[in-house]
Amino acid sequence: MHLRDEAKESNNIELLITLMDGSVDYEVARRVLRKFDGDVEKAASAMIEGDRGEDTQSSLWTSHSQMEINQPRPLPAPAVRPNSPINIDLTGDDDNNDELSRALKASLETASQEGPMFGPSERPPDANWAMVPSNNNVAADDLDRAIQASFEQADTGDEYQPLPLDQQWRKEGWPVTLRPTKHTMVYAALVLHALFYVPQIRERVANWRPALPEGATEAEPPKNGPELLMWKLVETFTNMDLAKLVDLDAHEVLEGFKPEPWSNPAQPPGELSQRFFEKVAGALDKVFAHEFIRTGQAKQRIMQFQYGNSNFDDEPGELLQDASIVRVEALGRSDTNDLVGRLSAQLSNNKDDHIKRQVIFEPSEVIAFHLARSGTVTGERKSFKYPKHIYLDQFLKENIELAESKRAQQRDLHAEIQKLVLHNKSLTHFNDKDTLTDLRSSIYYYENVADAKGDDERARVTQIMANKLKGIYAQVEKEIQVSDINIAKMRDQAGTLLDCPELQRVRYDLRAVLVHDGLYGRKHLYSYVQEKGVWWRIEDTSISQVSEVNVLEDSVGLHLGAGPYLLLYSKMLPEGTELLDLQWPPPIKIDVENHNRVLLEQLQSSEAESHTNQDKENVLTHSQEDQMELMDVLC
């Protein structure tokens, strides 16, 4: 059995954290240190390259569908059960209820699904990492389906409730809600709702028309296939743009896309949202591609980008692939827990094989990020940071050489930083002892404790020793101060190397954020969407205007392993651009206008009836008051 010196390991972990400027948490530093058998220098170099001691996926942005095709379905590893029995008391106490909740949640645990991720993996293929669960354990699967069905059919207290008539009129300039009748579909409705607020998607959908049958002058609704799904989406988007009804039912459009139900409270909605987004993106891009061919337009990538190895031109056997969403591990503690930092780290795992890095060959108009939170986090959790603008230039094929040269400079700077940190460490510690503390103690002794006992020579020597020690202490402090200044400068330089104009040309702007507060139900998922420069928070029937700070710094769900789970970005629009030319299909537009008229008539009728009833109540009240006055006179 391999024995570790716990005290030495703890000191080395603290040194690693110092080398990384406190930007990694204790558990990450320990994992990497153990990965390199306690070698601090190797561990530090690996961490500079983005190694966090975790297993990474072999593909940069592999989609779920590709993984299901290419990998077998192994049996999940059996759970290790303790020898002692688990006793759950059902007396109703809060602690016992918590035990029951944990037990139920554990029974519903399923293997997490991996999605697109930056960075090639250094580990060999392992059947235990296959992403599709086994179907051999029929009894367990039946039990799991039964439990999920019970959740889907249970009275959760958040069933679909239409708004009262007097609350259904949409305020001018406000967004609408898109609500499913089933609470298990709320995550999918949020995805479709968010797509409406991506200007490139809204414009494409508004101006799309199905192919005209031969001899026809006006397009008819498609009967099946991806075009039928697009038609349903056009109907929904037309209502979201023009309807005066604030509360739209998403049931019909969702039925077409057939999303998986969110019927397992232990299942993160982000995993479902990723698969649903991939399905929607694939269907829309297929329809757009047919339209480009039919109308003679140049092909454009709207929702799916193309990626592959950077040396694709030299290896004809390599295949380029499409993806629409990138999985990013949103860890819990690190100060580098931000979108660009995690993308760079996942891309930079293998510094010696940069020629085979996976890069984007053809970017898309829209890109989505699934913020996954797998595993456990010890200590203080920190919110995942994402910017309102992101530049993807450093991940594009044409910029691979420039980006790699910048990363090489970063590595050199980090190596110099590492030397200075270790030098400071050598000045302040020796044999695992704090030399500065010892120096201060010695100075204090010679100045305040040492007794000359009336001997002038002894007093002189004591003073000389005190002065020498103070000189050494001041020299060490000055040297450390100079080193700290140089370390700070180099860290700032390394942090901005990729922020050069050459790598800031392809800008994407944040359009929507989907958030989970960590609990289960209709009202525990909400979104932020932007319309004409204004951010809105939408949760079920609740709509409120919020600041940009609220959108970028929402920490809800942090301590439940939840929070923002889906980010939608799209390419920056030219300054001052407004997509006003939205040519919704006339038949759908007329239907919406008719519905608006009916809703207005209903509201006016309801208001008139309310006034009539109020008048009747006023007349009755006056009549009663007159009768009371007459009785007073008679008496």
XYZ file of C-alpha atoms in Angstrom:
635
model
C 0.000 0.000 0.000
C 1.335 3.436 -0.936
C 1.743 5.625 2.163
C 1.734 9.407 1.866
C 3.343 11.977 4.135
C 0.180 13.949 4.870
C 2.004 16.997 6.273
C 4.391 17.201 3.305
C 1.544 16.729 0.847
C -0.450 19.481 2.548
C 2.520 21.873 2.289
C 3.015 21.002 -1.380
C -0.671 21.587 -2.075
C -0.469 25.018 -0.476
C 2.616 25.729 -2.587
C 0.762 24.704 -5.749
C -2.143 26.992 -4.878
C 0.339 29.841 -4.336
C 2.012 29.106 -7.663
C -1.374 29.403 -9.372
C -2.121 32.698 -7.588
C -4.923 31.086 -5.606
C -6.849 30.353 -8.806
C -7.394 26.670 -8.036
C -9.083 25.038 -5.091
C -7.478 22.617 -2.652
C -9.077 19.460 -4.109
C -7.941 20.258 -7.664
C -4.369 20.907 -6.488
C -4.353 17.599 -4.573
C -5.657 15.650 -7.590
C -2.991 17.036 -9.913
C -0.214 16.602 -7.335
C -1.137 12.948 -6.808
C -1.386 12.464 -10.563
C 2.324 13.380 -10.766
C 3.311 11.400 -7.650
C 3.970 14.473 -5.538
C 6.282 16.246 -8.028
C 5.417 19.919 -7.461
C 7.171 21.243 -10.571
C 5.489 18.751 -12.911
C 2.120 19.364 -11.260
C 2.519 23.137 -11.569
C 3.481 22.882 -15.254
C 0.471 20.667 -15.929
C -1.874 23.056 -14.135
C -0.543 25.965 -16.171
C -1.575 23.951 -19.237
C -5.087 23.618 -17.859
C -4.823 20.174 -16.255
C -7.259 19.907 -13.350
C -6.721 16.228 -12.631
C -10.080 15.302 -14.119
C -10.884 12.888 -16.920
C -11.748 14.806 -20.075
C -13.669 13.720 -23.097
C -11.758 12.689 -26.168
C -13.583 15.009 -28.524
C -13.655 18.767 -28.489
C -17.351 19.158 -29.148
C -18.733 15.650 -29.661
C -22.532 15.584 -29.719
C -24.694 13.101 -27.821
C -25.868 11.466 -31.027
C -22.306 10.806 -32.194
C -21.361 9.278 -28.859
C -24.385 6.992 -28.892
C -23.422 5.720 -32.354
C -19.732 5.204 -31.599
C -19.816 3.783 -28.076
C -21.224 0.581 -26.543
C -23.691 0.602 -23.683
C -21.937 -0.932 -20.656
C -23.544 -1.903 -17.390
C -23.141 0.850 -14.801
C -20.760 0.026 -11.964
C -22.594 -1.538 -9.011
C -23.077 0.698 -6.016
C -20.975 -0.141 -2.958
C -23.302 -0.768 -0.044
C -22.213 -0.484 3.581
C -22.332 -3.569 5.773
C -24.697 -1.944 8.228
C -28.347 -1.548 7.219
C -29.805 1.867 6.375
C -32.593 2.811 8.747
C -35.005 5.519 7.601
C -37.444 6.758 10.182
C -40.739 7.927 8.632
C -41.997 9.818 11.667
C -42.149 13.142 9.876
C -39.158 14.824 11.517
C -37.250 17.219 9.256
C -33.975 15.310 9.619
C -35.677 12.069 8.700
C -37.404 13.709 5.758
C -33.998 14.834 4.568
C -32.783 11.230 4.824
C -35.748 10.041 2.805
C -35.160 12.726 0.166
C -31.519 11.736 -0.150
C -32.402 8.079 -0.410
C -35.013 8.740 -3.086
C -32.652 10.981 -5.001
C -29.953 8.313 -4.852
C -32.405 5.759 -6.230
C -33.033 8.006 -9.207
C -29.382 8.683 -10.023
C -28.462 7.886 -13.614
C -25.143 8.043 -15.394
C -24.370 11.611 -16.471
C -24.291 12.239 -20.212
C -21.275 13.908 -21.694
C -21.662 16.599 -24.343
C -19.360 18.711 -26.511
C -16.182 19.611 -24.625
C -13.006 21.461 -25.537
C -9.739 19.596 -25.464
C -8.422 16.177 -26.460
C -8.220 13.591 -23.716
C -4.950 11.980 -22.780
C -6.508 8.817 -21.415
C -6.982 5.624 -23.498
C -10.503 4.513 -24.423
C -12.305 2.951 -21.505
C -15.575 1.069 -21.896
C -16.569 2.239 -18.429
C -16.859 5.772 -19.822
C -19.368 4.881 -22.534
C -22.209 7.348 -22.348
C -25.338 5.292 -22.959
C -26.822 3.403 -20.001
C -27.273 -0.349 -20.152
C -30.659 -1.848 -20.896
C -29.741 -5.276 -19.568
C -31.028 -4.654 -16.058
C -34.710 -4.832 -16.976
C -36.040 -4.854 -13.427
C -34.051 -1.759 -12.460
C -35.136 0.035 -15.634
C -38.787 -0.824 -14.990
C -38.527 0.465 -11.437
C -36.842 3.670 -12.598
C -39.557 4.246 -15.224
C -42.264 3.606 -12.637
C -40.738 6.132 -10.243
C -40.361 8.692 -13.040
C -43.979 8.146 -14.093
C -45.112 8.673 -10.511
C -43.339 12.035 -10.467
C -44.837 13.006 -13.816
C -48.357 12.167 -12.685
C -48.033 13.392 -9.108
C -49.775 16.498 -7.848
C -46.689 18.722 -7.557
C -48.605 21.890 -6.839
C -47.378 23.668 -9.974
C -49.821 22.420 -12.613
C -50.619 24.655 -15.549
C -52.972 27.462 -14.512
C -54.121 29.948 -17.194
C -54.005 33.590 -16.203
C -57.270 35.356 -15.346
C -58.760 37.244 -18.285
C -57.940 40.678 -16.861
C -54.229 39.715 -16.640
C -53.879 38.304 -20.152
C -53.372 41.576 -22.051
C -49.721 42.121 -22.963
C -48.068 45.365 -21.904
C -46.621 47.450 -24.713
C -42.995 46.516 -25.414
C -43.002 43.607 -22.968
C -42.087 39.992 -23.855
C -44.508 37.090 -23.540
C -44.267 33.818 -21.647
C -44.257 30.443 -23.420
C -45.680 27.869 -21.023
C -46.221 24.116 -21.445
C -49.317 22.451 -20.019
C -47.068 19.768 -18.457
C -44.533 20.884 -15.875
C -42.157 18.173 -17.137
C -41.764 20.124 -20.411
C -40.896 23.512 -18.895
C -37.178 23.206 -19.745
C -37.965 22.615 -23.446
C -40.363 25.572 -23.594
C -37.600 27.783 -22.176
C -35.226 26.672 -24.968
C -37.718 27.567 -27.724
C -38.601 30.814 -25.951
C -34.898 31.752 -25.756
C -34.352 31.046 -29.474
C -36.904 33.725 -30.337
C -34.628 36.315 -28.717
C -31.664 35.361 -30.914
C -32.077 37.954 -33.702
C -30.536 35.794 -36.432
C -32.917 32.927 -35.625
C -35.974 35.160 -35.403
C -35.238 36.774 -38.774
C -34.616 33.428 -40.490
C -37.767 31.865 -39.079
C -39.917 34.923 -39.905
C -38.855 34.985 -43.553
C -38.842 31.239 -44.196
C -41.520 29.784 -46.498
C -42.203 26.144 -47.395
C -41.695 25.099 -50.996
C -44.647 25.941 -53.263
C -46.387 22.949 -54.856
C -46.380 23.038 -58.648
C -49.016 25.461 -59.905
C -49.731 26.931 -56.436
C -49.473 30.653 -55.710
C -49.508 30.492 -51.929
C -47.640 28.145 -49.613
C -49.643 25.660 -47.579
C -48.704 24.304 -44.154
C -46.397 21.275 -44.521
C -47.802 17.883 -43.552
C -44.728 16.233 -42.014
C -40.970 16.218 -41.590
C -38.661 19.033 -40.471
C -40.700 21.559 -42.476
C -43.756 20.815 -40.315
C -41.657 21.491 -37.205
C -40.483 24.743 -38.752
C -44.068 25.746 -39.545
C -45.070 25.141 -35.917
C -42.140 27.270 -34.830
C -43.149 30.031 -37.261
C -46.653 30.020 -35.745
C -45.214 30.259 -32.244
C -42.743 33.022 -33.110
C -45.432 35.020 -34.945
C -47.557 34.958 -31.810
C -44.579 35.884 -29.641
C -43.993 38.916 -31.851
C -47.530 40.119 -32.601
C -49.968 38.587 -30.122
C -51.525 40.750 -27.418
C -51.895 37.674 -25.237
C -49.084 37.608 -22.675
C -49.410 33.899 -21.808
C -48.860 31.555 -24.788
C -49.414 27.792 -24.651
C -46.363 25.826 -25.848
C -48.081 22.439 -25.947
C -48.577 22.132 -29.705
C -45.091 23.195 -30.800
C -43.483 20.972 -28.167
C -45.538 17.968 -29.299
C -43.842 18.241 -32.689
C -40.307 18.167 -31.289
C -41.129 15.424 -28.737
C -38.745 16.431 -25.931
C -37.910 14.035 -23.115
C -39.898 14.707 -19.936
C -38.083 16.188 -16.946
C -39.661 13.611 -14.664
C -36.636 12.786 -12.525
C -35.826 15.393 -9.855
C -32.252 14.065 -9.679
C -31.667 14.718 -13.383
C -30.126 18.110 -14.186
C -32.314 20.046 -16.651
C -29.139 21.100 -18.448
C -28.572 17.573 -19.740
C -32.103 17.443 -21.156
C -31.778 20.946 -22.565
C -28.562 20.046 -24.364
C -30.145 17.083 -26.118
C -33.280 19.052 -26.942
C -31.234 21.970 -28.288
C -29.266 19.571 -30.507
C -32.519 18.146 -31.862
C -33.988 21.593 -32.591
C -30.748 22.905 -34.100
C -30.426 19.855 -36.367
C -34.003 20.204 -37.621
C -33.714 23.955 -38.268
C -30.364 23.747 -40.024
C -31.718 20.989 -42.268
C -34.640 23.215 -43.267
C -32.374 26.244 -43.781
C -29.982 24.176 -45.937
C -32.863 23.073 -48.211
C -33.996 26.695 -48.487
C -30.506 27.865 -49.497
C -30.421 25.240 -52.264
C -33.983 25.988 -53.417
C -33.453 29.772 -53.557
C -29.897 29.650 -54.934
C -28.403 31.358 -51.882
C -24.884 30.678 -50.655
C -24.884 28.157 -47.832
C -24.654 29.658 -44.376
C -24.162 27.966 -41.035
C -26.886 29.190 -38.706
C -26.893 26.873 -35.686
C -24.274 24.192 -36.365
C -20.570 24.941 -36.688
C -18.024 22.626 -38.305
C -14.988 21.412 -36.379
C -12.129 18.962 -36.723
C -8.402 18.469 -36.135
C -6.205 21.426 -37.014
C -4.076 19.222 -39.323
C -7.135 18.066 -41.299
C -5.575 19.137 -44.625
C -2.632 16.785 -44.031
C -4.766 13.774 -43.082
C -7.391 12.990 -45.762
C -8.868 10.228 -43.612
C -9.911 12.703 -40.923
C -13.576 13.745 -40.904
C -15.029 17.141 -40.120
C -18.107 17.105 -37.905
C -20.972 19.412 -36.979
C -22.047 20.526 -33.516
C -24.394 23.164 -32.150
C -23.676 23.219 -28.416
C -20.483 22.973 -26.375
C -20.366 21.303 -22.983
C -18.316 23.252 -20.440
C -17.509 21.944 -16.971
C -18.667 24.722 -14.639
C -16.668 23.742 -11.568
C -17.535 25.157 -8.190
C -14.583 26.839 -6.466
C -11.827 27.979 -8.774
C -11.293 31.651 -9.518
C -10.788 30.570 -13.143
C -14.346 29.252 -13.125
C -15.334 31.350 -16.128
C -16.430 30.565 -19.671
C -13.319 31.670 -21.579
C -10.963 30.247 -18.945
C -12.642 26.847 -18.972
C -12.731 26.741 -22.790
C -9.025 27.580 -22.945
C -8.169 24.993 -20.278
C -10.178 22.264 -21.991
C -8.472 23.128 -25.288
C -4.939 23.269 -23.871
C -4.643 19.884 -22.168
C -1.948 18.580 -24.509
C 0.763 21.145 -25.190
C 2.993 18.763 -27.185
C 0.306 17.881 -29.733
C -0.939 21.310 -30.767
C -0.946 20.366 -34.457
C -3.818 17.954 -33.719
C -5.928 20.358 -31.686
C -9.596 20.382 -32.535
C -10.645 23.762 -33.882
C -13.591 25.400 -35.583
C -13.345 25.289 -39.380
C -16.638 27.050 -40.146
C -18.279 29.077 -37.340
C -22.048 29.344 -37.072
C -24.242 32.394 -36.514
C -25.330 30.979 -33.153
C -23.423 29.010 -30.527
C -24.709 27.547 -27.270
C -22.885 26.437 -24.131
C -24.143 23.823 -21.686
C -22.722 24.570 -18.231
C -22.415 21.126 -16.654
C -21.766 20.603 -12.961
C -20.600 17.021 -12.514
C -18.930 15.622 -9.433
C -18.771 17.153 -5.977
C -17.154 20.342 -4.745
C -15.700 20.777 -1.285
C -15.265 24.133 0.391
C -16.624 27.455 -0.783
C -18.463 27.425 -4.097
C -18.059 30.295 -6.533
C -20.427 31.439 -9.252
C -19.571 30.566 -12.833
C -18.718 33.732 -14.763
C -19.725 34.371 -18.358
C -19.229 37.580 -20.362
C -21.742 39.614 -22.340
C -19.321 39.330 -25.301
C -17.076 36.399 -26.229
C -14.470 36.209 -29.011
C -13.986 32.790 -30.617
C -11.003 33.811 -32.792
C -8.490 31.817 -30.733
C -10.470 28.629 -31.450
C -10.723 29.125 -35.242
C -8.638 27.089 -37.711
C -7.151 30.134 -39.444
C -5.849 31.520 -36.151
C -4.348 28.332 -34.703
C -0.710 29.392 -35.245
C -1.169 32.852 -33.757
C -3.192 31.514 -30.827
C -0.610 28.792 -30.152
C 2.224 31.313 -30.200
C 0.322 33.422 -27.665
C -0.259 30.352 -25.492
C 3.449 29.504 -25.733
C 4.218 32.997 -24.447
C 1.743 32.403 -21.651
C 3.507 29.170 -20.746
C 6.874 30.955 -20.668
C 5.472 33.676 -18.437
C 3.911 31.125 -16.115
C 7.236 29.271 -15.954
C 8.971 32.509 -14.895
C 6.216 33.115 -12.354
C 6.748 29.608 -11.025
C 10.470 30.276 -10.559
C 9.796 33.500 -8.659
C 7.185 31.874 -6.436
C 9.554 29.026 -5.622
C 12.317 31.555 -4.969
C 10.064 33.423 -2.539
C 9.228 30.104 -0.939
C 12.934 29.351 -0.463
C 13.394 32.740 1.230
C 10.539 32.277 3.645
C 10.689 28.539 4.414
C 13.403 26.008 5.180
C 12.801 22.383 6.144
C 9.069 23.145 6.326
C 9.678 25.924 8.855
C 8.700 29.576 8.460
C 12.084 31.355 8.465
C 10.579 34.847 8.611
C 8.667 33.940 11.746
C 11.879 32.560 13.253
C 13.705 35.753 12.277
C 11.072 37.938 13.919
C 11.240 35.816 17.055
C 15.037 36.093 17.154
C 14.936 39.862 16.693
C 12.389 40.154 19.477
C 14.596 38.000 21.712
C 17.742 40.098 21.191
C 15.846 43.369 21.576
C 13.524 42.556 24.444
C 14.529 39.348 26.201
C 18.343 38.911 26.132
C 19.832 40.148 29.409
C 23.318 41.746 29.266
C 23.557 41.332 33.053
C 25.456 44.590 33.346
C 28.139 43.480 30.879
C 28.708 46.274 28.306
C 30.438 43.940 25.856
C 27.556 41.485 26.065
C 25.090 44.327 25.497
C 27.090 45.506 22.454
C 27.154 42.037 20.908
C 23.424 41.610 21.565
C 22.692 44.901 19.802
C 24.912 43.963 16.858
C 23.080 40.650 16.481
C 19.700 42.384 16.615
C 20.763 44.894 13.948
C 22.159 42.157 11.675
C 18.986 40.142 11.943
C 16.853 43.227 11.208
C 19.010 43.930 8.161
C 18.572 40.381 6.898
C 14.815 40.563 7.545
C 14.520 43.889 5.662
C 16.568 42.505 2.738
C 14.364 39.413 2.471
C 11.189 41.481 2.667
C 12.436 43.833 -0.065
C 13.413 40.910 -2.307
C 9.990 39.304 -1.825
C 8.274 42.633 -2.538
C 10.188 43.051 -5.813
C 9.331 39.458 -6.767
C 5.642 39.998 -5.965
C 5.565 43.099 -8.192
C 7.160 41.172 -11.062
C 4.789 38.231 -10.527
C 1.767 40.551 -10.670
C 3.033 42.198 -13.873
C 3.676 38.866 -15.578
C 0.276 37.515 -14.537
C -1.435 40.579 -15.988
C 0.607 40.198 -19.175
C -0.224 36.486 -19.462
C -3.906 37.152 -18.838
C -4.176 39.653 -21.700
C -1.959 37.994 -24.338
C -4.966 36.556 -26.194
C -6.855 39.856 -26.017
C -5.065 41.247 -29.071
C -6.944 42.884 -31.996
C -6.013 39.981 -34.302
C -7.959 37.602 -32.036
C -10.933 39.875 -31.404
C -12.674 39.999 -34.768
C -15.344 37.294 -34.415
C -17.492 38.590 -31.575
C -20.560 36.837 -30.187
C -23.055 38.599 -27.914
C -25.016 37.032 -25.088
C -28.716 36.670 -26.027
C -30.250 34.377 -23.392
C -29.421 32.598 -20.133
C -31.383 29.650 -18.701
C -31.184 29.139 -14.931
C -32.095 26.349 -12.483
C -32.422 27.156 -8.778
C -31.677 23.548 -7.823
C -35.206 22.388 -6.949
C -37.804 20.512 -9.004
C -40.869 21.976 -10.669
C -42.301 24.517 -13.068
C -41.273 27.548 -11.041
C -37.697 26.460 -10.421
C -36.475 27.161 -13.966
C -36.358 30.641 -15.456
C -34.612 32.583 -18.183
C -33.053 35.939 -18.974
C -33.659 37.270 -22.488
C -32.716 40.530 -24.143
C -34.990 42.602 -26.365
C -33.892 45.953 -27.845
C -31.150 46.397 -25.275
C -33.378 45.582 -22.277
C -32.968 42.423 -20.183
C -36.027 40.562 -18.879
C -36.393 37.794 -16.312
C -39.144 35.293 -17.161
C -40.318 32.641 -14.711
C -43.568 30.867 -15.542
C -46.145 33.730 -15.592
C -43.819 36.262 -13.959
C -42.124 38.869 -16.186
C -39.828 41.578 -14.810
C -37.221 43.955 -16.174
C -33.703 43.449 -14.728
C -30.260 44.989 -15.004
C -27.374 43.494 -16.925
C -25.601 42.926 -13.600
C -28.445 40.632 -12.492
C -28.013 38.581 -15.661
C -24.240 38.223 -15.433
C -23.986 37.691 -11.660
C -27.013 35.587 -10.725
C -25.811 33.221 -7.979
C -29.081 31.342 -7.445
C -28.695 27.596 -6.924
C -24.999 27.948 -6.119
C -25.084 25.790 -2.985
C -27.373 23.204 -4.569
C -25.014 22.460 -7.451
C -27.247 24.410 -9.835
C -27.391 27.860 -11.408
C -27.106 29.046 -15.031
C -27.036 25.959 -17.253
C -27.497 27.130 -20.857
C -26.017 30.195 -22.567
C -27.031 31.362 -26.041
C -24.687 33.632 -27.990
C -24.937 34.867 -31.555
C -22.694 36.924 -33.801
C -22.558 40.638 -33.153
C -24.902 42.668 -35.343
C -23.629 45.796 -37.089
C -23.927 48.867 -34.886
C -27.464 50.248 -34.847
C -28.932 47.272 -36.734
C -32.606 46.559 -36.029
C -34.179 43.479 -37.584
C -37.512 45.151 -38.372
C -38.147 43.373 -41.659
C -39.893 40.336 -40.175
C -42.174 39.017 -42.911
C -44.391 36.610 -41.006
C -46.597 34.420 -43.241
C -49.860 36.317 -44.003
C -52.223 33.450 -43.006
C -50.611 33.145 -39.578
C -50.414 36.903 -39.165
C -54.153 37.244 -39.939
C -54.964 34.525 -37.390
C -52.989 36.368 -34.723
C -54.741 39.651 -35.520
C -58.138 37.916 -35.279
C -57.196 36.427 -31.911
C -56.102 39.865 -30.726
C -59.483 41.271 -31.733
C -61.370 38.500 -29.934
C -59.258 38.971 -26.793
C -59.915 42.715 -26.850
C -63.666 42.136 -27.227
C -63.634 39.707 -24.325
C -61.768 42.171 -22.141
C -64.142 45.014 -23.089
C -67.152 42.797 -22.428
C -65.733 41.738 -19.091
C -64.963 45.336 -18.179
C -68.466 46.506 -19.203
C -70.034 43.699 -17.170
C -67.867 44.660 -14.231
C -69.027 48.301 -14.515
C -72.677 47.193 -14.763
C -72.348 45.072 -11.650
C -70.655 47.934 -9.859
C -73.455 50.304 -10.858
C -76.036 47.842 -9.551
C -74.161 47.572 -6.280
C -74.011 51.378 -6.016
C -77.792 51.709 -6.659
C -78.527 49.027 -4.055
C -76.231 50.726 -1.591
C -77.920 54.123 -2.118
C -81.380 52.551 -1.787
C -80.391 50.970 1.522
C -78.998 54.284 2.745
C -82.289 56.075 1.800
C -84.304 53.497 3.687
C -82.149 53.940 6.779
C -82.631 57.738 6.643
C -86.416 57.314 6.386
C -86.441 54.991 9.411
C -84.484 57.571 11.386
C -87.078 60.272 10.563
C -90.048 58.031 11.523
C -88.383 57.128 14.776
